[in-house]
Each structure stands twice: as C-alpha cells, then as structure tokens.
Amino acid sequence: MAHVLIVGGGMSGLSLAWYLKQLQKGWDITILEAEARVGGKAWTEREDGFVMERGVNGVLDNKPSTLELAAALGVTRIRSNDASRIRYVVRNGRLARLPDSPRAFFTSPVLSPYGKMRLVGEFFIPPGTGERDESLAAFAIRRLGDEAYRYLIDPMASGIYAGNPERLSLKACFPRIHELETRYGSLIWAMITLQKEARKAKKKGPSAGPGGVLTSFPGGMEDLASALRKALSEEIVLNAKVERVERDNSKWQVQLADGRCLSGTHLVLSLPAFQAARVVRPFSSRLSFLFSRIEYPPIAVCALGIKREKLENSLNGFGFLCPFCESRKVLGGLWDSSVFQGRAPIGYHLVRCLIGGMRNRHILEKSDHEIAGLAITELKALTGLKGAPDLVRVFRWERAIPQYHLGHPALVEEIGQWLSHFSNLFIRCNWIGGVSLNDCVLNSNILARKMTEGKNAIRF
Ligand SMILES: Cc1cc2nc3c(=O)[nH]c(=O)nc-3n(C[C@H](O)[C@H](O)[C@H](O)COP(=O)(O)OP(=O)(O)OC[C@H]3O[C@@H](n4cnc5c(N)ncnc54)[C@H](O)[C@@H]3O)c2cc1C
C-alpha cells in the first residue's frame, strides 16, 4: 500500500494531503511539519481585538481554488469592502490614486502626460521574439515605457514578490502576460480583443488590475489552516523537523532532527527550496544544488493599531505601494481594517507595512523598535499620523518569498529532469508553479490527481 510522506505543513503540503485523502481513501499519508503549528506563511495573530496577518493577507476570488477548498471544509469567507479597490502609489512623496478605468487613467496623477502617451503607444510596439527569458523590467520598459515601468510595474513586483524587477523573469512570474504578447502582439490589443470576446459570451472581461475580489476569513487566514489541521489531525506530525532524506531499496527514508526515522513509498517536498536543498543532499547533490539556486529575500511585517483620530487620512482604500525610485523606507502599507470587517476594534485602524525585500536585504539586522520606527515615519509623511500608534507588532520572515529570477523556467525544467531519476519523488511548494496561495492550492489539486492516477511522470 502507498505511504505518502509530505515534508512541510504549509498550505501547499496541507492542501495536497487533503486532496489525496479525498481521492484515495486507502493511502497512508503523513505530514511532517518542523514547527509546533501548521499553515506556514498563512499565520494570523489575534490580540486586543486586532486580527493581524503575519503573512498571507487574502486570496482573489477570480481563481477559485482556495475558496473552493474553504467551502469544502465548511470555512466561512469574508469579501473585502468595495472601497478596497481604491489603491495608491507614492509619486513625488504623496499618495496618488491608481486609475481603475480608462477615463480615470487620463486624469490620473500617477503618470505624466508623456508617460501616458508612451503607455498608449504600446499598441504600436512590435512584439518581442518571445524566446529568450526576459526580465520584468526589460519587458515593461520595452512595451510600456520607463515611467509606467517605474510607477506601475515596479511597485506591483514589490507587492507580490518583494522582488527586483530587473532580476525577475517575466515568463516565470507573469506567464499570462508573456502569453498575451506572444499571441496578440500587443497587450492593449489583447485587452480589446478579450473584452470583445467576453461581451459576446456575456462573461466578465479581463482587467488591467489584479482582477477579482480579495477574500479572507473572519478570523484571518488562520481559519483555513485550522480547518485543514482538524481535517488532517491523524495525518499531521508536529515538531517533526526533517534533517535528511535517503533512498533505501524502493523506499524513502526520512530522518527527523529528534532522531526518529520514517519510511514511505512516496516523498513530497513541500518545504522551502533552501530547506529542500539541505534534506536531499544525501541522495542527490545535483538536486540540492539546483534547489539552492532559488533566492528568498527577508521581509518584516510591521502591524500598527492606531486610534482613528490620530490619522488625517481616512484610509479609504486598500493601501499604497512605494515605487523603488521614490526611495521610501517601506515597500508599502496595507490598510487592513479598511479592507476587511473586524480587523480592528471600533475606533481603531489596523495598518500593516511591509519592509525589506530583494533591494533592502539587511532589514532584519535592525531591532523591532527600529523597524517600527521606519513604518511610523512613513505613515506620518504619507497618511498624516499624529503621535504614537497604540499597538505595534513586528513579524520577521528571514526568507520570505521565493524569487522566480531570470533562468527560473530553465531551472524548473532541469529540476524536472533530475526528479525523473528517482521514482515517486515530488515537489509541491510555492517555489514552483506560482507563489500565490491560489496557485499553491490549485497545483496541489492537480498533483494529487496525477499521483493517484499513477501518472508519475508529472513531478510538481
Ligand atoms: C509576508 C508574506 C505575505 C504574503 N501574502 C500573500 C497574499 O496576500 N496572498 C497570497 O496568495 N500569497 C501571499 N504570500 C505567499 C504565500 O504565503 C505562499 O506562497 C503560500 O502560503 C506558501 O505556502 P507553502 O506551503 O508553499 O510554503 P510555506 O508556507 O513556506 O510552508 C512550508 C512549510 O515547511 C515547513 N518546513 C520548513 N523546513 C522544514 C523541515 N526541515 N522539515 C519539516 N517541515 C519544514 C515550514 O515550517 C512551513 O510550515 C505571502 C507570503 C509572505 C511571506
């Protein structure tokens, strides 16, 4: 009988186990999680009426994977408030509202008249060859112009990856955009064509923004992790840090830090790439090397609870992002209590600032007090904060989000080839196939189906 060992109890490992359990009743499944809790980057702190996310903030409902899983587990969801569709970027030291319609685009202060003309000129830019792995920055400057790159694309890369767009691979990070250029020649032409097709089919057309409604759960993302923990209570082993993995005859042998040893027929690596690199070294130095090439920047999340009267800005919106060229101290700020009901007690705001990323890699050398000081300085300058916040918490992620850098598509291909040398070895974590929670859950669903159908050529 199959015994599947899943190393890592983040949302990828948990959702994979859950789908496997639904699809194949007879299989033994064990999830080995290093920490005393499951959920990985989906982790909520609740204190004095504040609901603070250490990591994942929510999921968009236009990709239904996570919400379908939540519904199957009976977890109630909450939609973001309508105002949260209002987003800002910093331009010339002030918050400028991002346009959410073609008309708003022409009156928006986010781009200069020249920047707008250049962006519209995208229509006439010939398509690239589509073959080479182009950076997000090179692609955006080539198609949209330097200003749109700096004020629209660069902050988006910070918001999703905390990354450096000069190093991020367009093909790996935004495969859909790469596909639209290859297929339609121009992004604007692609939008027009797809809108027309959607109108004909009486469906919702594509949007230039993130699309979909941001959704979470009343107690934060932890609600989903807790529901999975309950549903998988017999499969989860906590405080089970895997140190090394070996292949012994036809079985996988897993050694834990406390000396325990387990064996299984199938092994799934659902832990971060740098950890995976460490545990696979005993049986494949090549895989270990390939995994170790994926970089992770540090991020500090600073949560601030603030009495409403201390802020000049009413925080009506989702929050703001800081383009790198504006040289701010934070990547951006999320106005959580404006986005979701119940995130702060009545009379208070909850704001979370994200600090660090690929272009600020020494952030965690600072003390919590210093990190909070950076967030407070920026809130004073950008939102008119007066006085001190009433609650301050700093959450640290030493290695936060995997970066899909130039060369990532080729790296993933090579990893796939090396995995095929070993039977029943799989990867399911956010460093392959998309970093968003929706991608993680969707990929877990797909992998569970392939595994139970015995399609072992598919390894992630
Ligand atoms: C600050 C931040 C904000 C984010 N916000 C969003 C958001 O709003 N929306 C969104 O869609 N995505 C967001 N993401 C991305 C999202 O968190 C992830 O892609 C997703 O949650 C990753 O889940 P995972 O299971 O693949 O990896 P992880 O969550 O990293 O889980 C890996 C698990 O492996 C365990 N582990 C590590 N080493 C070992 C070992 N040796 N033995 C056993 N277990 C081990 C870890 O403890 C962890 O539980 C955010 C990420 C961060 C860091």
PDB file of N, CA, C and O in Angstrom, residues 188 190 277 301 374 377 388:
ATOM      1  N   ILE A 188      -2.427  45.923 -25.210  1.00  0.00           N
ATOM      2  CA  ILE A 188      -3.663  46.711 -25.358  1.00  0.00           C
ATOM      3  C   ILE A 188      -4.596  46.006 -26.343  1.00  0.00           C
ATOM      4  O   ILE A 188      -5.799  45.859 -26.104  1.00  0.00           O
ATOM      5  N   ALA A 190      -4.655  42.876 -26.971  1.00  0.00           N
ATOM      6  CA  ALA A 190      -5.136  41.661 -26.297  1.00  0.00           C
ATOM      7  C   ALA A 190      -6.333  41.997 -25.416  1.00  0.00           C
ATOM      8  O   ALA A 190      -7.359  41.298 -25.430  1.00  0.00           O
ATOM      9  N   ALA A 277      16.946  21.821  -0.277  1.00  0.00           N
ATOM     10  CA  ALA A 277      18.329  21.618  -0.738  1.00  0.00           C
ATOM     11  C   ALA A 277      19.120  20.868   0.332  1.00  0.00           C
ATOM     12  O   ALA A 277      19.927  19.993   0.033  1.00  0.00           O
ATOM     13  N   VAL A 301       7.137  42.465   8.637  1.00  0.00           N
ATOM     14  CA  VAL A 301       5.760  42.973   8.563  1.00  0.00           C
ATOM     15  C   VAL A 301       5.512  43.724   9.865  1.00  0.00           C
ATOM     16  O   VAL A 301       5.597  43.137  10.945  1.00  0.00           O
ATOM     17  N   LEU A 374      10.684  52.918  11.180  1.00  0.00           N
ATOM     18  CA  LEU A 374      10.628  53.191   9.732  1.00  0.00           C
ATOM     19  C   LEU A 374       9.168  53.280   9.274  1.00  0.00           C
ATOM     20  O   LEU A 374       8.782  54.180   8.525  1.00  0.00           O
ATOM     21  N   THR A 377       7.514  56.501  10.614  1.00  0.00           N
ATOM     22  CA  THR A 377       7.979  57.688   9.875  1.00  0.00           C
ATOM     23  C   THR A 377       7.211  57.811   8.560  1.00  0.00           C
ATOM     24  O   THR A 377       6.760  58.900   8.179  1.00  0.00           O
ATOM     25  N   ALA A 388       1.949  58.629  18.578  1.00  0.00           N
ATOM     26  CA  ALA A 388       2.419  57.230  18.502  1.00  0.00           C
ATOM     27  C   ALA A 388       1.252  56.280  18.260  1.00  0.00           C
ATOM     28  O   ALA A 388       0.144  56.532  18.739  1.00  0.00           O
TER      29      ALA A 388
END
